[in-house]
């Protein structure tokens, strides 16, 4: 690794926006994967022009650049390799415009997702993507990873709301992609190519987002199912009944038990599944939809369907869902959280296969997530300091991924590849798909400057054997 | 141009799927732009493998290949250059699967859009994209061009329904992109990169499409506005009122007059604008939405709002919209149809600028289209045999495009670039954006085999000076 041209870097961003101490650098070297990398410096560019100058320096001196939002990513996609430059976009945190008439916003990448939703909401507008980290994740990071969330079943994911970008390419040129309009077919769709490219193709400095009218009303239901198959069939039947809920969450038995041990809220520990369902839209139509959903759940064997009548009721129903994370923390010190996704009719097959995997490898595995779109968060509970348990977990993850692909699913519905899934990436793309992606990367980043060592490089960091980034 | 290796081509597809006579080739050399090219042969591959073999031959012998659907494109994107191979995908016309539970379909590219919609509808499902040509356009062509339509204001365009592709790359390798699930973030989004790539990056042999539940009910309204500004304000107010119509079409005064001269249906020729509005969804909520829309229209100066009570009523309201094309045919023998798009609040500015352009260049220009998403079809009526009028029209188009970009819009909401807009393409992308697209093209098609001479090559065909493709 060449030495970083720190004095020139300081000239670009100003001394006050450059960190070089090991301690400071390590604060910007982690993400939610618990991996940790050690950068050589951290810069906070204040404009596209500054980001461009930094990338031009990087190309001249051939040092790697690792763009970064709030570090809420799950797969190590923003972890720096040793000695490289972290480019933190958090200084670019302005909401530049909310054009309520045209339902379009222009934001900088460092805006926190939840803050933006609040600001949009003040205009009667709605920005649906709702990753679990939305209280601290940034829109730039959401775009880089194509963040999802519970509302995706009705409203789609981040890609469905990005209309255009101001983006700095790896070589330093600044492009403006997309439009401010809903329609636009002028040339290749660079916007959607860059969404979800995990910081390897472009640094975003402005984002044009689509907003929609806020729904007029919301209704919330919770249904308890003695049998998993009944819950899964109910999920399909609700949607076949021409109702698309805005949330359709499932918790399996292991999750119910963990939450009940934690909350003591009276959840039935013998139930195999629990569904949390929300519908939103025109209030005149919602009561009928609620009644239809109740009927579908009961027809599929639900013991009880609880309908929230007040905001307090609604909070109560959400409490179980929101308590999953702290409840799991009580089971084991660590977890591996995979976000596999299958066609929704295959959820019972997936959950059964996971139950079998847990038994085979003597692991506690907890499943919950977004049943409406088949995105099941699969949490292998473990103690990361127990190498033998970690090895069993590794084996289980490999078998999980094979199963998911056999079921017509995908390795990742929300989190992406980054470091932790890179060894399995070609399983899904095939060699030809991987080669096409690699050629695009080389075309836009011939010197492999922007976020190298991820995605295309099978990294064993996940298994505790990574060099540049090893588990903390 | 090298001679095509016809005997080897015949070995790949079979003699019966190869046309070589000049007459046959010219039948596959046109599209709705009225441009005409002369291919050296036309092939009808029966599988991805055959398409792959043909592209490998093309790379070996360096002849160009022009993929083609039903020829309903508006910009000459499928027009062959002299002596090249037209690859018509119409033989691959099977609906392979409609998975109603998971609301996913797998189709071949040659399936006719309207036929597919009927088949989906039999399952209670809905494929919203509705280009005007849907009775004969193919899904492969729709994906290549990212087709839109009136329903885009609520339901989006083709890109919003393509989940994955089996695609043959220009070099002949076969890739499988995307997933069968709503969520999926494994690597670069090749699916969306290929959607709208106008046949220059990939030949599609299978398409995975997302379906949604069919709306339970539809309501239709027509409102007549004495003033254009009132109609435009009503469009914004309806959506601000948290109602997203499934159709929100506008006709300007020139269109109303042309249609009334043709239909004699009692449309008020002094009115400056007419809105055709549909809402769909849960019937319990629709009556309220219809009442709200009526109120908004009246508040913005509408003379009358006609609400369809019966299917016959609905047909009557749609009759004016559907009669635009034949009505325009009576005005002049030819037209140039541009599909410019602006933020919806800028529609009055756009229509006024167009009225001024018509006056300045002594042209008849008729505007109508999708007001909800700002996509205004701008038709310059002319006699293509009158070179002087054609020159004035060229000048008006150039000025129209400048105006649209100044208004924050895009040159094309639905039709794409192809041959006819290629001279103006860099106006919107800028040199850096164009360069990024060109690098992607070169990375995937190093020998420039697939659909060359379009998009990146400023082509004067539109102006009657094209060599490979000149106006008929």
PDB file of C-alpha atoms in Angstrom, chain A residues 99-103 121 124-125 145-150 152-154 157 159-160 169 171 173-176 178-190 192-198 200-201 210 212-217 233 236-237 239-244 282-286 288-289 292 339 341-346 370 372-373 375 377 408-417 425 428-429 432-433 435-441 443-446 455-456, chain B residues 99-103 121 124-125 145-150 152-154 157 159-160 169 171 173-176 178-190 192-198 200-201 210 212-217 233 236-237 239-244 282-286 288-289 292 339 341-346 370 372-373 375 377 408-417 425 428-429 432-433 435-441 443-446 455-456:
ATOM      1  CA  UNK A  99     -41.378  19.657  -4.257  1.00  0.00           C
ATOM      2  CA  UNK A 100     -44.787  18.683  -2.901  1.00  0.00           C
ATOM      3  CA  UNK A 101     -46.701  19.417  -6.125  1.00  0.00           C
ATOM      4  CA  UNK A 102     -44.523  17.114  -8.189  1.00  0.00           C
ATOM      5  CA  UNK A 103     -43.928  14.739  -5.269  1.00  0.00           C
ATOM      6  CA  UNK A 121     -44.799  13.521   6.164  1.00  0.00           C
ATOM      7  CA  UNK A 124     -48.663  14.932   3.503  1.00  0.00           C
ATOM      8  CA  UNK A 125     -46.162  12.810   1.580  1.00  0.00           C
ATOM      9  CA  UNK A 145     -27.472  -1.160  -0.696  1.00  0.00           C
ATOM     10  CA  UNK A 146     -31.037  -0.878  -2.083  1.00  0.00           C
ATOM     11  CA  UNK A 147     -32.524  -1.096   1.414  1.00  0.00           C
ATOM     12  CA  UNK A 148     -35.863  -2.810   1.939  1.00  0.00           C
ATOM     13  CA  UNK A 149     -38.108  -3.265   4.955  1.00  0.00           C
ATOM     14  CA  UNK A 150     -41.534  -4.516   6.022  1.00  0.00           C
ATOM     15  CA  UNK A 152     -41.842  -3.631   0.574  1.00  0.00           C
ATOM     16  CA  UNK A 153     -44.702  -6.092   0.070  1.00  0.00           C
ATOM     17  CA  UNK A 154     -46.934  -3.199  -0.963  1.00  0.00           C
ATOM     18  CA  UNK A 157     -37.787  -1.110  -1.995  1.00  0.00           C
ATOM     19  CA  UNK A 159     -34.817   1.266  -6.013  1.00  0.00           C
ATOM     20  CA  UNK A 160     -38.494   1.979  -6.609  1.00  0.00           C
ATOM     21  CA  UNK A 169     -17.696   7.782 -10.883  1.00  0.00           C
ATOM     22  CA  UNK A 171     -12.417   7.855 -12.084  1.00  0.00           C
ATOM     23  CA  UNK A 173     -16.094  12.259 -13.381  1.00  0.00           C
ATOM     24  CA  UNK A 174     -19.407  13.635 -12.197  1.00  0.00           C
ATOM     25  CA  UNK A 175     -22.572  12.364 -13.887  1.00  0.00           C
ATOM     26  CA  UNK A 176     -26.230  13.278 -13.553  1.00  0.00           C
ATOM     27  CA  UNK A 178     -32.174   9.864 -14.436  1.00  0.00           C
ATOM     28  CA  UNK A 179     -34.797  12.562 -14.284  1.00  0.00           C
ATOM     29  CA  UNK A 180     -37.145  14.446 -11.990  1.00  0.00           C
ATOM     30  CA  UNK A 181     -40.089  12.833 -13.739  1.00  0.00           C
ATOM     31  CA  UNK A 182     -41.771   9.474 -13.205  1.00  0.00           C
ATOM     32  CA  UNK A 183     -41.048   8.447 -16.766  1.00  0.00           C
ATOM     33  CA  UNK A 184     -37.715   8.711 -18.541  1.00  0.00           C
ATOM     34  CA  UNK A 185     -36.049   6.396 -21.062  1.00  0.00           C
ATOM     35  CA  UNK A 186     -33.048   8.343 -22.307  1.00  0.00           C
ATOM     36  CA  UNK A 187     -30.160   5.887 -22.590  1.00  0.00           C
ATOM     37  CA  UNK A 188     -29.042   3.196 -20.174  1.00  0.00           C
ATOM     38  CA  UNK A 189     -30.624   3.193 -16.749  1.00  0.00           C
ATOM     39  CA  UNK A 190     -27.481   4.210 -14.846  1.00  0.00           C
ATOM     40  CA  UNK A 192     -30.887   1.645 -11.273  1.00  0.00           C
ATOM     41  CA  UNK A 193     -27.474   0.188 -12.119  1.00  0.00           C
ATOM     42  CA  UNK A 194     -25.970   2.321  -9.346  1.00  0.00           C
ATOM     43  CA  UNK A 195     -28.751   1.547  -6.825  1.00  0.00           C
ATOM     44  CA  UNK A 196     -27.552  -1.509  -4.909  1.00  0.00           C
ATOM     45  CA  UNK A 197     -24.047  -1.393  -6.393  1.00  0.00           C
ATOM     46  CA  UNK A 198     -22.707  -1.347  -2.824  1.00  0.00           C
ATOM     47  CA  UNK A 200     -18.348  -0.119  -5.976  1.00  0.00           C
ATOM     48  CA  UNK A 201     -19.524   1.894  -9.012  1.00  0.00           C
ATOM     49  CA  UNK A 210     -39.993   9.949  -5.645  1.00  0.00           C
ATOM     50  CA  UNK A 212     -46.192   9.298  -2.858  1.00  0.00           C
ATOM     51  CA  UNK A 213     -49.294  10.603  -1.093  1.00  0.00           C
ATOM     52  CA  UNK A 214     -49.398   9.488   2.536  1.00  0.00           C
ATOM     53  CA  UNK A 215     -52.062   6.833   3.080  1.00  0.00           C
ATOM     54  CA  UNK A 216     -55.178   8.298   4.681  1.00  0.00           C
ATOM     55  CA  UNK A 217     -55.536   5.544   7.286  1.00  0.00           C
ATOM     56  CA  UNK A 233     -51.449 -20.235   3.348  1.00  0.00           C
ATOM     57  CA  UNK A 236     -51.021 -16.246   0.038  1.00  0.00           C
ATOM     58  CA  UNK A 237     -54.807 -16.129   0.417  1.00  0.00           C
ATOM     59  CA  UNK A 239     -52.997 -11.379  -1.436  1.00  0.00           C
ATOM     60  CA  UNK A 240     -55.014 -13.607  -3.762  1.00  0.00           C
ATOM     61  CA  UNK A 241     -58.073 -11.947  -2.264  1.00  0.00           C
ATOM     62  CA  UNK A 242     -56.769  -8.770  -3.967  1.00  0.00           C
ATOM     63  CA  UNK A 243     -55.627  -7.205  -0.719  1.00  0.00           C
ATOM     64  CA  UNK A 244     -52.005  -6.082  -0.621  1.00  0.00           C
ATOM     65  CA  UNK A 282     -58.712   5.011   1.887  1.00  0.00           C
ATOM     66  CA  UNK A 283     -60.522   4.536   5.242  1.00  0.00           C
ATOM     67  CA  UNK A 284     -63.806   3.751   3.475  1.00  0.00           C
ATOM     68  CA  UNK A 285     -62.299   0.574   2.077  1.00  0.00           C
ATOM     69  CA  UNK A 286     -60.204  -0.545   5.027  1.00  0.00           C
ATOM     70  CA  UNK A 288     -63.909  -4.383   4.536  1.00  0.00           C
ATOM     71  CA  UNK A 289     -60.263  -5.389   4.037  1.00  0.00           C
ATOM     72  CA  UNK A 292     -61.667 -10.123   4.780  1.00  0.00           C
ATOM     73  CA  UNK A 339     -31.882 -12.323   4.834  1.00  0.00           C
ATOM     74  CA  UNK A 341     -35.815 -14.708   0.264  1.00  0.00           C
ATOM     75  CA  UNK A 342     -38.038 -17.302  -1.428  1.00  0.00           C
ATOM     76  CA  UNK A 343     -41.295 -17.182  -3.400  1.00  0.00           C
ATOM     77  CA  UNK A 344     -43.903 -16.732  -0.690  1.00  0.00           C
ATOM     78  CA  UNK A 345     -45.514 -20.147  -1.200  1.00  0.00           C
ATOM     79  CA  UNK A 346     -42.164 -21.740  -0.359  1.00  0.00           C
ATOM     80  CA  UNK A 370     -41.392 -10.184   5.751  1.00  0.00           C
ATOM     81  CA  UNK A 372     -45.491 -11.002   2.149  1.00  0.00           C
ATOM     82  CA  UNK A 373     -42.410 -10.923  -0.024  1.00  0.00           C
ATOM     83  CA  UNK A 375     -37.942 -12.390   2.890  1.00  0.00           C
ATOM     84  CA  UNK A 377     -34.594 -13.243   8.412  1.00  0.00           C
ATOM     85  CA  UNK A 408     -36.161 -20.627  -6.416  1.00  0.00           C
ATOM     86  CA  UNK A 409     -35.070 -17.927  -3.991  1.00  0.00           C
ATOM     87  CA  UNK A 410     -32.228 -15.471  -3.584  1.00  0.00           C
ATOM     88  CA  UNK A 411     -29.345 -15.289  -1.116  1.00  0.00           C
ATOM     89  CA  UNK A 412     -30.173 -11.738  -0.181  1.00  0.00           C
ATOM     90  CA  UNK A 413     -33.404  -9.793  -0.216  1.00  0.00           C
ATOM     91  CA  UNK A 414     -32.138  -6.741   1.639  1.00  0.00           C
ATOM     92  CA  UNK A 415     -28.567  -6.860   2.942  1.00  0.00           C
ATOM     93  CA  UNK A 416     -26.448  -7.439  -0.151  1.00  0.00           C
ATOM     94  CA  UNK A 417     -23.126  -9.211  -0.697  1.00  0.00           C
ATOM     95  CA  UNK A 425     -22.093 -14.707  -4.704  1.00  0.00           C
ATOM     96  CA  UNK A 428     -26.536 -17.238  -7.609  1.00  0.00           C
ATOM     97  CA  UNK A 429     -25.154 -15.236 -10.546  1.00  0.00           C
ATOM     98  CA  UNK A 432     -21.493 -15.659 -16.933  1.00  0.00           C
ATOM     99  CA  UNK A 433     -23.486 -13.280 -14.761  1.00  0.00           C
ATOM    100  CA  UNK A 435     -18.308 -12.009 -15.593  1.00  0.00           C
ATOM    101  CA  UNK A 436     -20.800  -9.462 -16.992  1.00  0.00           C
ATOM    102  CA  UNK A 437     -20.826  -7.607 -13.664  1.00  0.00           C
ATOM    103  CA  UNK A 438     -17.039  -7.701 -13.450  1.00  0.00           C
ATOM    104  CA  UNK A 439     -16.752  -6.195 -16.935  1.00  0.00           C
ATOM    105  CA  UNK A 440     -19.034  -3.337 -15.951  1.00  0.00           C
ATOM    106  CA  UNK A 441     -16.930  -2.740 -12.863  1.00  0.00           C
ATOM    107  CA  UNK A 443     -15.261  -0.407 -17.526  1.00  0.00           C
ATOM    108  CA  UNK A 444     -16.118   2.224 -14.918  1.00  0.00           C
ATOM    109  CA  UNK A 445     -13.233   1.599 -12.506  1.00  0.00           C
ATOM    110  CA  UNK A 446     -10.249   0.367 -14.516  1.00  0.00           C
ATOM    111  CA  UNK A 455     -18.401  -8.647  -3.894  1.00  0.00           C
ATOM    112  CA  UNK A 456     -16.130 -10.026  -6.615  1.00  0.00           C
TER     113      UNK A 456
ATOM    114  CA  UNK B  99     -47.707 -18.644 -10.854  1.00  0.00           C
ATOM    115  CA  UNK B 100     -50.844 -17.089  -9.387  1.00  0.00           C
ATOM    116  CA  UNK B 101     -49.914 -17.728  -5.746  1.00  0.00           C
ATOM    117  CA  UNK B 102     -46.599 -15.929  -6.055  1.00  0.00           C
ATOM    118  CA  UNK B 103     -47.956 -13.497  -8.650  1.00  0.00           C
ATOM    119  CA  UNK B 121     -56.620 -11.402 -15.962  1.00  0.00           C
ATOM    120  CA  UNK B 124     -57.505 -12.380 -11.255  1.00  0.00           C
ATOM    121  CA  UNK B 125     -54.109 -10.784 -11.885  1.00  0.00           C
ATOM    122  CA  UNK B 145     -37.745  -0.018 -24.740  1.00  0.00           C
ATOM    123  CA  UNK B 146     -39.188   0.171 -21.190  1.00  0.00           C
ATOM    124  CA  UNK B 147     -42.678   0.836 -22.531  1.00  0.00           C
ATOM    125  CA  UNK B 148     -45.059   3.055 -20.582  1.00  0.00           C
ATOM    126  CA  UNK B 149     -48.684   4.038 -21.061  1.00  0.00           C
ATOM    127  CA  UNK B 150     -51.585   5.893 -19.403  1.00  0.00           C
ATOM    128  CA  UNK B 152     -47.978   4.703 -15.375  1.00  0.00           C
ATOM    129  CA  UNK B 153     -49.173   7.533 -13.140  1.00  0.00           C
ATOM    130  CA  UNK B 154     -50.362   4.949 -10.616  1.00  0.00           C
ATOM    131  CA  UNK B 157     -43.776   1.431 -16.381  1.00  0.00           C
ATOM    132  CA  UNK B 159     -39.223  -1.637 -15.595  1.00  0.00           C
ATOM    133  CA  UNK B 160     -41.388  -1.807 -12.478  1.00  0.00           C
ATOM    134  CA  UNK B 169     -25.165 -10.967 -24.223  1.00  0.00           C
ATOM    135  CA  UNK B 171     -20.741 -11.942 -27.194  1.00  0.00           C
ATOM    136  CA  UNK B 173     -22.947 -15.810 -23.343  1.00  0.00           C
ATOM    137  CA  UNK B 174     -26.254 -16.577 -21.676  1.00  0.00           C
ATOM    138  CA  UNK B 175     -26.975 -14.949 -18.311  1.00  0.00           C
ATOM    139  CA  UNK B 176     -29.820 -15.277 -15.843  1.00  0.00           C
ATOM    140  CA  UNK B 178     -32.657 -11.058 -11.153  1.00  0.00           C
ATOM    141  CA  UNK B 179     -34.956 -13.316  -9.202  1.00  0.00           C
ATOM    142  CA  UNK B 180     -38.487 -14.670  -8.985  1.00  0.00           C
ATOM    143  CA  UNK B 181     -38.964 -12.745  -5.744  1.00  0.00           C
ATOM    144  CA  UNK B 182     -39.976  -9.147  -5.116  1.00  0.00           C
ATOM    145  CA  UNK B 183     -36.749  -8.478  -3.241  1.00  0.00           C
ATOM    146  CA  UNK B 184     -33.258  -9.365  -4.421  1.00  0.00           C
ATOM    147  CA  UNK B 185     -29.963  -7.481  -4.033  1.00  0.00           C
ATOM    148  CA  UNK B 186     -27.341  -9.952  -5.225  1.00  0.00           C
ATOM    149  CA  UNK B 187     -24.810  -7.998  -7.293  1.00  0.00           C
ATOM    150  CA  UNK B 188     -25.388  -5.336  -9.920  1.00  0.00           C
ATOM    151  CA  UNK B 189     -28.935  -4.878 -11.136  1.00  0.00           C
ATOM    152  CA  UNK B 190     -28.348  -6.217 -14.642  1.00  0.00           C
ATOM    153  CA  UNK B 192     -32.824  -2.942 -14.809  1.00  0.00           C
ATOM    154  CA  UNK B 193     -29.694  -2.081 -16.793  1.00  0.00           C
ATOM    155  CA  UNK B 194     -31.010  -4.230 -19.650  1.00  0.00           C
ATOM    156  CA  UNK B 195     -34.579  -2.892 -19.424  1.00  0.00           C
ATOM    157  CA  UNK B 196     -34.696   0.070 -21.812  1.00  0.00           C
ATOM    158  CA  UNK B 197     -31.288  -0.687 -23.314  1.00  0.00           C
ATOM    159  CA  UNK B 198     -32.971  -0.674 -26.738  1.00  0.00           C
ATOM    160  CA  UNK B 200     -27.943  -2.771 -27.638  1.00  0.00           C
ATOM    161  CA  UNK B 201     -26.843  -4.772 -24.564  1.00  0.00           C
ATOM    162  CA  UNK B 210     -44.301  -9.394 -11.543  1.00  0.00           C
ATOM    163  CA  UNK B 212     -50.385  -7.622  -9.027  1.00  0.00           C
ATOM    164  CA  UNK B 213     -53.952  -8.319  -7.918  1.00  0.00           C
ATOM    165  CA  UNK B 214     -56.478  -6.963 -10.400  1.00  0.00           C
ATOM    166  CA  UNK B 215     -58.279  -3.906  -9.013  1.00  0.00           C
ATOM    167  CA  UNK B 216     -61.750  -4.753  -7.769  1.00  0.00           C
ATOM    168  CA  UNK B 217     -63.459  -1.814  -9.472  1.00  0.00           C
ATOM    169  CA  UNK B 233     -53.917  22.711 -11.410  1.00  0.00           C
ATOM    170  CA  UNK B 236     -51.851  18.485  -9.181  1.00  0.00           C
ATOM    171  CA  UNK B 237     -54.680  18.965  -6.701  1.00  0.00           C
ATOM    172  CA  UNK B 239     -52.865  13.889  -6.431  1.00  0.00           C
ATOM    173  CA  UNK B 240     -52.199  16.249  -3.516  1.00  0.00           C
ATOM    174  CA  UNK B 241     -55.593  15.174  -2.226  1.00  0.00           C
ATOM    175  CA  UNK B 242     -53.978  11.715  -1.778  1.00  0.00           C
ATOM    176  CA  UNK B 243     -55.790  10.212  -4.745  1.00  0.00           C
ATOM    177  CA  UNK B 244     -53.590   8.574  -7.368  1.00  0.00           C
ATOM    178  CA  UNK B 282     -61.605  -1.163  -3.512  1.00  0.00           C
ATOM    179  CA  UNK B 283     -65.178  -0.225  -4.529  1.00  0.00           C
ATOM    180  CA  UNK B 284     -65.982   0.944  -0.991  1.00  0.00           C
ATOM    181  CA  UNK B 285     -63.467   3.759  -1.326  1.00  0.00           C
ATOM    182  CA  UNK B 286     -64.037   4.741  -4.948  1.00  0.00           C
ATOM    183  CA  UNK B 288     -65.582   9.045  -2.189  1.00  0.00           C
ATOM    184  CA  UNK B 289     -62.610   9.441  -4.530  1.00  0.00           C
ATOM    185  CA  UNK B 292     -63.380  14.393  -4.345  1.00  0.00           C
ATOM    186  CA  UNK B 339     -43.016  12.039 -26.096  1.00  0.00           C
ATOM    187  CA  UNK B 341     -42.011  14.682 -20.259  1.00  0.00           C
ATOM    188  CA  UNK B 342     -41.880  17.467 -17.662  1.00  0.00           C
ATOM    189  CA  UNK B 343     -42.673  17.702 -13.945  1.00  0.00           C
ATOM    190  CA  UNK B 344     -46.450  17.838 -13.898  1.00  0.00           C
ATOM    191  CA  UNK B 345     -46.639  21.416 -12.606  1.00  0.00           C
ATOM    192  CA  UNK B 346     -44.745  22.534 -15.713  1.00  0.00           C
ATOM    193  CA  UNK B 370     -50.425  11.447 -19.690  1.00  0.00           C
ATOM    194  CA  UNK B 372     -50.435  12.621 -14.314  1.00  0.00           C
ATOM    195  CA  UNK B 373     -46.798  11.924 -15.056  1.00  0.00           C
ATOM    196  CA  UNK B 375     -45.686  12.885 -20.384  1.00  0.00           C
ATOM    197  CA  UNK B 377     -47.296  13.598 -26.648  1.00  0.00           C
ATOM    198  CA  UNK B 408     -36.501  20.107 -15.809  1.00  0.00           C
ATOM    199  CA  UNK B 409     -37.930  17.444 -18.079  1.00  0.00           C
ATOM    200  CA  UNK B 410     -36.683  14.628 -20.259  1.00  0.00           C
ATOM    201  CA  UNK B 411     -36.547  14.188 -24.035  1.00  0.00           C
ATOM    202  CA  UNK B 412     -38.328  10.877 -23.840  1.00  0.00           C
ATOM    203  CA  UNK B 413     -40.763   9.437 -21.353  1.00  0.00           C
ATOM    204  CA  UNK B 414     -41.726   6.355 -23.341  1.00  0.00           C
ATOM    205  CA  UNK B 415     -40.259   6.031 -26.832  1.00  0.00           C
ATOM    206  CA  UNK B 416     -36.504   6.053 -26.266  1.00  0.00           C
ATOM    207  CA  UNK B 417     -33.593   7.273 -28.399  1.00  0.00           C
ATOM    208  CA  UNK B 425     -29.149  12.265 -26.764  1.00  0.00           C
ATOM    209  CA  UNK B 428     -29.665  15.254 -21.719  1.00  0.00           C
ATOM    210  CA  UNK B 429     -26.923  12.863 -20.558  1.00  0.00           C
ATOM    211  CA  UNK B 432     -19.758  12.327 -18.841  1.00  0.00           C
ATOM    212  CA  UNK B 433     -23.038  10.415 -18.727  1.00  0.00           C
ATOM    213  CA  UNK B 435     -19.149   8.325 -21.833  1.00  0.00           C
ATOM    214  CA  UNK B 436     -20.205   6.097 -18.908  1.00  0.00           C
ATOM    215  CA  UNK B 437     -22.909   4.493 -21.055  1.00  0.00           C
ATOM    216  CA  UNK B 438     -20.508   4.028 -23.946  1.00  0.00           C
ATOM    217  CA  UNK B 439     -18.016   2.281 -21.657  1.00  0.00           C
ATOM    218  CA  UNK B 440     -20.699  -0.135 -20.483  1.00  0.00           C
ATOM    219  CA  UNK B 441     -21.627  -0.829 -24.095  1.00  0.00           C
ATOM    220  CA  UNK B 443     -17.477  -3.706 -21.934  1.00  0.00           C
ATOM    221  CA  UNK B 444     -20.334  -6.005 -22.941  1.00  0.00           C
ATOM    222  CA  UNK B 445     -20.047  -5.670 -26.725  1.00  0.00           C
ATOM    223  CA  UNK B 446     -16.385  -5.032 -27.577  1.00  0.00           C
ATOM    224  CA  UNK B 455     -28.190   5.792 -29.593  1.00  0.00           C
ATOM    225  CA  UNK B 456     -24.466   6.620 -29.462  1.00  0.00           C
TER     226      UNK B 456
END
